[in-house]
mmCIF file of C-alpha atoms in Angstrom:
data_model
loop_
_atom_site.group_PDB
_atom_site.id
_atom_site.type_symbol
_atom_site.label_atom_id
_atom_site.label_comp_id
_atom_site.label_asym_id
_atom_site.label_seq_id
_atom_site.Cartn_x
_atom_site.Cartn_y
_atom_site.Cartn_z
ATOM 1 C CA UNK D 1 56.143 -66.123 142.052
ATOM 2 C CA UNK D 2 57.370 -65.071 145.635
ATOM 3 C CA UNK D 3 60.249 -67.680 145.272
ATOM 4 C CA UNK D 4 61.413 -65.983 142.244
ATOM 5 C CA UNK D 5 61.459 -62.552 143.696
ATOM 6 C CA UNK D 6 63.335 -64.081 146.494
ATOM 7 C CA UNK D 7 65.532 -66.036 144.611
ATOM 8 C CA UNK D 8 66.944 -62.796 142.836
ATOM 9 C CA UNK D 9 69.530 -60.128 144.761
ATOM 10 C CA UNK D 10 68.616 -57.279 145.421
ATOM 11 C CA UNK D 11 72.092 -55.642 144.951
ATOM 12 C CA UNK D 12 75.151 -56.357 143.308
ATOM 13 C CA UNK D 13 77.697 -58.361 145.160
ATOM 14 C CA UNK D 14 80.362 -55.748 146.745
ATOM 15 C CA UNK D 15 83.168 -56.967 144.044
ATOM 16 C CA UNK D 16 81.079 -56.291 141.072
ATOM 17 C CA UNK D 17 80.276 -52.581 142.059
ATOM 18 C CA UNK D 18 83.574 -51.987 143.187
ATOM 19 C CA UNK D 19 84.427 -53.390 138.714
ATOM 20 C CA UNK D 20 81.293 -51.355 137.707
ATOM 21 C CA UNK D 21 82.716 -48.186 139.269
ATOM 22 C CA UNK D 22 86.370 -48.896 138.022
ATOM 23 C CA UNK D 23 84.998 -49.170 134.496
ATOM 24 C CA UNK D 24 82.718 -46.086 134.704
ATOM 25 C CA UNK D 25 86.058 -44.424 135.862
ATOM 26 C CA UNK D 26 88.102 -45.674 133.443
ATOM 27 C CA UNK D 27 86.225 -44.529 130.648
ATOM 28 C CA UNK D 28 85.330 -40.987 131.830
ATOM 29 C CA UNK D 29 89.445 -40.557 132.766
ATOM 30 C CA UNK D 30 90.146 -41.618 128.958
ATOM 31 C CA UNK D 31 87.537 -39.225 127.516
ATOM 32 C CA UNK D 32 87.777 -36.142 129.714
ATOM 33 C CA UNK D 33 90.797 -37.118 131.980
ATOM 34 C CA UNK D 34 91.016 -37.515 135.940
ATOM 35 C CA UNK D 35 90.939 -33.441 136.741
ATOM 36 C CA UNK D 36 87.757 -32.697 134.791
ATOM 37 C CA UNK D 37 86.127 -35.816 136.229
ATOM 38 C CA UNK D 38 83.696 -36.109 139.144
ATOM 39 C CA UNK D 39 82.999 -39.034 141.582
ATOM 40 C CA UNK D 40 79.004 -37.974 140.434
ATOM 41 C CA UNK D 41 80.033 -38.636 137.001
ATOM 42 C CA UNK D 42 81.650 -42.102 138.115
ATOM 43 C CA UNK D 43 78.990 -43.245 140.219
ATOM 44 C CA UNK D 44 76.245 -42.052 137.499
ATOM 45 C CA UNK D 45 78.145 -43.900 134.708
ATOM 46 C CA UNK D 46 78.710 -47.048 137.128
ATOM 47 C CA UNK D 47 74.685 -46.758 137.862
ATOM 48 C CA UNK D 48 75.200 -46.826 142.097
ATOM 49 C CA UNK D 49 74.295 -44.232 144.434
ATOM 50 C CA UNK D 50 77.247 -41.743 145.381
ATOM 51 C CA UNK D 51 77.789 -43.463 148.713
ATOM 52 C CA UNK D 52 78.764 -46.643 147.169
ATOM 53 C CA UNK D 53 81.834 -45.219 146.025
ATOM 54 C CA UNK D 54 83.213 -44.670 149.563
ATOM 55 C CA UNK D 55 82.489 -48.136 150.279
ATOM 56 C CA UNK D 56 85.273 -48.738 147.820
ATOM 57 C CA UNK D 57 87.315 -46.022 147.527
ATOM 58 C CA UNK D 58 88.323 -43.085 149.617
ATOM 59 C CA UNK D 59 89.317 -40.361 146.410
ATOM 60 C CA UNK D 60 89.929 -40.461 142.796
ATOM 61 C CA UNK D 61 93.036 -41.228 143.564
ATOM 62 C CA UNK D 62 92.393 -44.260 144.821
ATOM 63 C CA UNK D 63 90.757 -45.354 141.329
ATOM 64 C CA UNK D 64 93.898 -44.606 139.782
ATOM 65 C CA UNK D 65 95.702 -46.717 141.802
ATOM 66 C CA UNK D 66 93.697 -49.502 141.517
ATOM 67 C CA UNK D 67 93.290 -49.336 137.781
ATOM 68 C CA UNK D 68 97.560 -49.154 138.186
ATOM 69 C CA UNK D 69 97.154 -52.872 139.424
ATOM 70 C CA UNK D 70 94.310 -53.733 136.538
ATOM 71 C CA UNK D 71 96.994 -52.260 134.039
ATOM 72 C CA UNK D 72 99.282 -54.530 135.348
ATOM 73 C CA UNK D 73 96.954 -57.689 135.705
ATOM 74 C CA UNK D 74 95.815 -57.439 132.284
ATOM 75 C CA UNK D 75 99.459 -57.443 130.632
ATOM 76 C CA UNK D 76 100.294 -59.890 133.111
ATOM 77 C CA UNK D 77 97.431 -61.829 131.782
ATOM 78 C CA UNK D 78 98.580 -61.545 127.993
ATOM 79 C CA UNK D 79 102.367 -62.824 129.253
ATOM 80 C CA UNK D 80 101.037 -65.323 131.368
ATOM 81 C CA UNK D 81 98.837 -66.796 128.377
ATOM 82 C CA UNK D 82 101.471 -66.614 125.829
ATOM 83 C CA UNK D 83 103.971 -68.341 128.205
ATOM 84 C CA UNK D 84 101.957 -70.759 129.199
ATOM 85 C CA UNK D 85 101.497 -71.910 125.547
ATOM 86 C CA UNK D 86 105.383 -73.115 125.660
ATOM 87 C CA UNK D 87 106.545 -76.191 126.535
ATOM 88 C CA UNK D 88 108.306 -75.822 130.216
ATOM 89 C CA UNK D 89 112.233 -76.886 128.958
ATOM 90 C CA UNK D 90 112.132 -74.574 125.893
ATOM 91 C CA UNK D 91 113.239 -71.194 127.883
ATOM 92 C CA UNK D 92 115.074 -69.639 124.761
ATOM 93 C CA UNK D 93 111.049 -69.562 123.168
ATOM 94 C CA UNK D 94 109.111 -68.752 126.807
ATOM 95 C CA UNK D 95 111.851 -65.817 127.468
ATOM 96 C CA UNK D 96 110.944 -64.600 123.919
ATOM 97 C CA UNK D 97 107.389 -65.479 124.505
ATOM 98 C CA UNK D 98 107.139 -63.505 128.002
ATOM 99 C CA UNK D 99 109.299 -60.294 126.181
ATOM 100 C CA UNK D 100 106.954 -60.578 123.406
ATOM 101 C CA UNK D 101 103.745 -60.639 124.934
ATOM 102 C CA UNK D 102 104.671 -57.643 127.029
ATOM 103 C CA UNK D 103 105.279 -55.433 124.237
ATOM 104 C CA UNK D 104 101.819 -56.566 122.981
ATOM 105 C CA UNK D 105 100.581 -55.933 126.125
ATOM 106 C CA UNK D 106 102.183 -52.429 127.166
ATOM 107 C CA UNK D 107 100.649 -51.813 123.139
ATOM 108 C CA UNK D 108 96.972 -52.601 123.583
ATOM 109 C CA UNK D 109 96.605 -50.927 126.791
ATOM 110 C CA UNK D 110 99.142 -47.683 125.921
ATOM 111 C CA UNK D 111 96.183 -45.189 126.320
ATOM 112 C CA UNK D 112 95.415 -46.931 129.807
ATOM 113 C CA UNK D 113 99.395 -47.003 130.770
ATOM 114 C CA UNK D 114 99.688 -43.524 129.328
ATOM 115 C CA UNK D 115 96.400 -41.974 131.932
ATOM 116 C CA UNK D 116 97.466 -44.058 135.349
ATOM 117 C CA UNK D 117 101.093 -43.480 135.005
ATOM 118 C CA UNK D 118 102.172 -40.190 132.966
ATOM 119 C CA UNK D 119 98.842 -38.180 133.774
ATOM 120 C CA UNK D 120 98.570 -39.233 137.337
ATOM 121 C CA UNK D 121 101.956 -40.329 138.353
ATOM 122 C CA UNK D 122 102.555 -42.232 141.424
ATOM 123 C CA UNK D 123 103.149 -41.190 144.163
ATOM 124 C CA UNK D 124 106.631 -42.968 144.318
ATOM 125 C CA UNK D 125 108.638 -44.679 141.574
ATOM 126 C CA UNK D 126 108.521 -47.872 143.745
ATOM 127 C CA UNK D 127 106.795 -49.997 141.127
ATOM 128 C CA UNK D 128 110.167 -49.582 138.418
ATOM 129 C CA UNK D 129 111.505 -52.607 140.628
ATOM 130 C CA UNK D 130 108.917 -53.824 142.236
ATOM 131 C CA UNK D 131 105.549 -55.163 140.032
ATOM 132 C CA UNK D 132 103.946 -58.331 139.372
ATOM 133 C CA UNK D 133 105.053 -57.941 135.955
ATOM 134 C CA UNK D 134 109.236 -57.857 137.100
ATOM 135 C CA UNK D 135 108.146 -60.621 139.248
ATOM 136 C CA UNK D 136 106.792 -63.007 136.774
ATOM 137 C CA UNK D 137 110.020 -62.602 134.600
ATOM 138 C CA UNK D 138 112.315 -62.935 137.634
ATOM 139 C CA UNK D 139 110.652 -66.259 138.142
ATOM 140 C CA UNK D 140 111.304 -67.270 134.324
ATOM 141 C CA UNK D 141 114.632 -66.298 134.878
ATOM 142 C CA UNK D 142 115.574 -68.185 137.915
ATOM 143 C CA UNK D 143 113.973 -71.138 136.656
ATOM 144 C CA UNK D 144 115.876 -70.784 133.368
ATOM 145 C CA UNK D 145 118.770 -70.789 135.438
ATOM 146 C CA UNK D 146 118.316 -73.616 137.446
ATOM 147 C CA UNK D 147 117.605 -75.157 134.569
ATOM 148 C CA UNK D 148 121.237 -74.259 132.893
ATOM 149 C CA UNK D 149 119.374 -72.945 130.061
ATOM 150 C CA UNK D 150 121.730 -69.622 130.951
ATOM 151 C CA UNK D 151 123.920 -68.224 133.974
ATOM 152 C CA UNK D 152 122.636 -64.983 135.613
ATOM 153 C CA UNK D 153 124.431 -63.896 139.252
ATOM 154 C CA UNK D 154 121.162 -62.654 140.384
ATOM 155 C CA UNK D 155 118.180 -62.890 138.447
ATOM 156 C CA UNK D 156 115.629 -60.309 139.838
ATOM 157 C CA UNK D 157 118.545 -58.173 139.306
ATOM 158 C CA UNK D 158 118.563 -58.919 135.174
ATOM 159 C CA UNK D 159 114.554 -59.268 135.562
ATOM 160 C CA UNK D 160 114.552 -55.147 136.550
ATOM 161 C CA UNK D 161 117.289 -54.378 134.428
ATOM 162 C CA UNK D 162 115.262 -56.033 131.171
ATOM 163 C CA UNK D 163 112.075 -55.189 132.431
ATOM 164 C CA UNK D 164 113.057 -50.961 132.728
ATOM 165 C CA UNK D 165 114.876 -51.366 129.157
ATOM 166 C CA UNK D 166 111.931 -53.105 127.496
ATOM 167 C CA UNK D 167 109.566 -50.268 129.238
ATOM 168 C CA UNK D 168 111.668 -47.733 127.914
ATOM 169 C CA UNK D 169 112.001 -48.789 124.133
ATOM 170 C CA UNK D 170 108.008 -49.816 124.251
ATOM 171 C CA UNK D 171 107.094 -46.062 125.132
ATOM 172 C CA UNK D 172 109.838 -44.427 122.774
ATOM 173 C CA UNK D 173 108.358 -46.579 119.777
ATOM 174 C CA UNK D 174 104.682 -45.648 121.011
ATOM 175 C CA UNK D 175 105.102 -41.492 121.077
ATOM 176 C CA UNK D 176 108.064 -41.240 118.225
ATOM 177 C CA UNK D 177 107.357 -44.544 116.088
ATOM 178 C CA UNK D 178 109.798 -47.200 115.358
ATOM 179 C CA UNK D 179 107.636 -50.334 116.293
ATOM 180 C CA UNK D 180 108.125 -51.886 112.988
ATOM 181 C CA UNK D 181 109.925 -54.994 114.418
ATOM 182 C CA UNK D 182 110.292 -53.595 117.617
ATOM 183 C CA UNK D 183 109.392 -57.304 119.180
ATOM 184 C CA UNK D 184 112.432 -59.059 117.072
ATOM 185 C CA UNK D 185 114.692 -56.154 118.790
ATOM 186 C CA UNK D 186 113.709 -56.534 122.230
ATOM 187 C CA UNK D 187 114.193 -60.399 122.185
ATOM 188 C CA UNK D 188 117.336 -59.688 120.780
ATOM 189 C CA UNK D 189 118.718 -57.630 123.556
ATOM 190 C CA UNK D 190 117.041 -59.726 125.847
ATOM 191 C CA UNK D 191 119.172 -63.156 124.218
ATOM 192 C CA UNK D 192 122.267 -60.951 124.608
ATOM 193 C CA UNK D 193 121.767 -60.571 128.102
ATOM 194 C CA UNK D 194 121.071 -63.944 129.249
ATOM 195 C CA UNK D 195 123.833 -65.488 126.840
ATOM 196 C CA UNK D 196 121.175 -67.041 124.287
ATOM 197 C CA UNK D 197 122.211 -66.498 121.039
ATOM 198 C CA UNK D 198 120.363 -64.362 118.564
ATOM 199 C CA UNK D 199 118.426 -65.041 115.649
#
């Protein structure tokens, strides 16, 4: 019986509190927004003693900011897995793929997109060209074009240029509608500005 006792933690390791607290946050922002919400609440909802949120965070803000980056990681996720599913030489189908999945993605998680970016801006506009997200497709790109599937002068260049137009038409559709083959339309544009032709 001792060895049992012993053989369970006592606490949670540091990473899982520091999830536990991101969730309880993210749901209490959703439902009653950042302003009206209390590090008690966050720490009550994420079952941990107020003190364990300074381990992790200094403010709210600080949430926000790191639920930015879990935005980000989770439509990088959907990309990633819907990319990955296409044979390496078939770029036409992985660019569509990767434009594709991040509609999906910027879709499922509008409500999340909407609170950690429009509520609570940031505190600079730094992340329009530089993200994990505009990464990813520069890297498509580049490899694209060393693979002569297309031409592009400077890749990162077309990845922040497609990346801020696809962002753009993604949020238009989601507040004033217009997502009825939305996905078709941003491949489309995105062909046309690689050189692919259009289907």
């Amino acid at each position: 019986m001792g060895a049992d006792v012993a053989s369970k933690p006592r606490t949670k390791p540091a990473d899982q509190r520091r999830d536990d607290l991101m969730n309880a946050a993210e749901r209490l922002f959703l439902d009653q927004g950042v302003a009206a919400t209390t590090i008690e609440q966050i720490t009550s909802g994420a079952g941990v003693a107020k003190g364990s949120f300074y381990l992790h965070f200094t403010a709210k803000e600080d949430v926000v900011a790191a639920l930015r980056l879990r935005f980000a990681e989770r439509v990088g996720g959907i990309i990633t897995s819907a990319v990955d599913r296409i044979a390496t030489g078939d770029w036409g189908d992985r660019l569509a793929a990767w434009l594709t999945a991040c509609a999906e993605g910027y879709a499922t998680f509008a409500t999340l997109h909407d609170m950690v970016f429009r509520d609570v801006p940031p505190p600079t506009n730094a992340g329009l060209a530089d993200n994990p997200l505009i990464d990813g497709l520069t890297q498509l790109l580049a490899a694209g074009d060393a693979a002569g599937a297309w031409r592009l002068e400077d890749p990162r260049f077309t990845a922040i240029f497609l990346f801020n137009a696809l962002h753009g038409v993604i949020l238009d559709a989601g507040r004033y509608g217009g997502s009825d083959a939305l996905a078709r339309r941003i491949v489309d544009h995105g062909f046309r500005l690689v050189g692919l032709p259009t289907g």
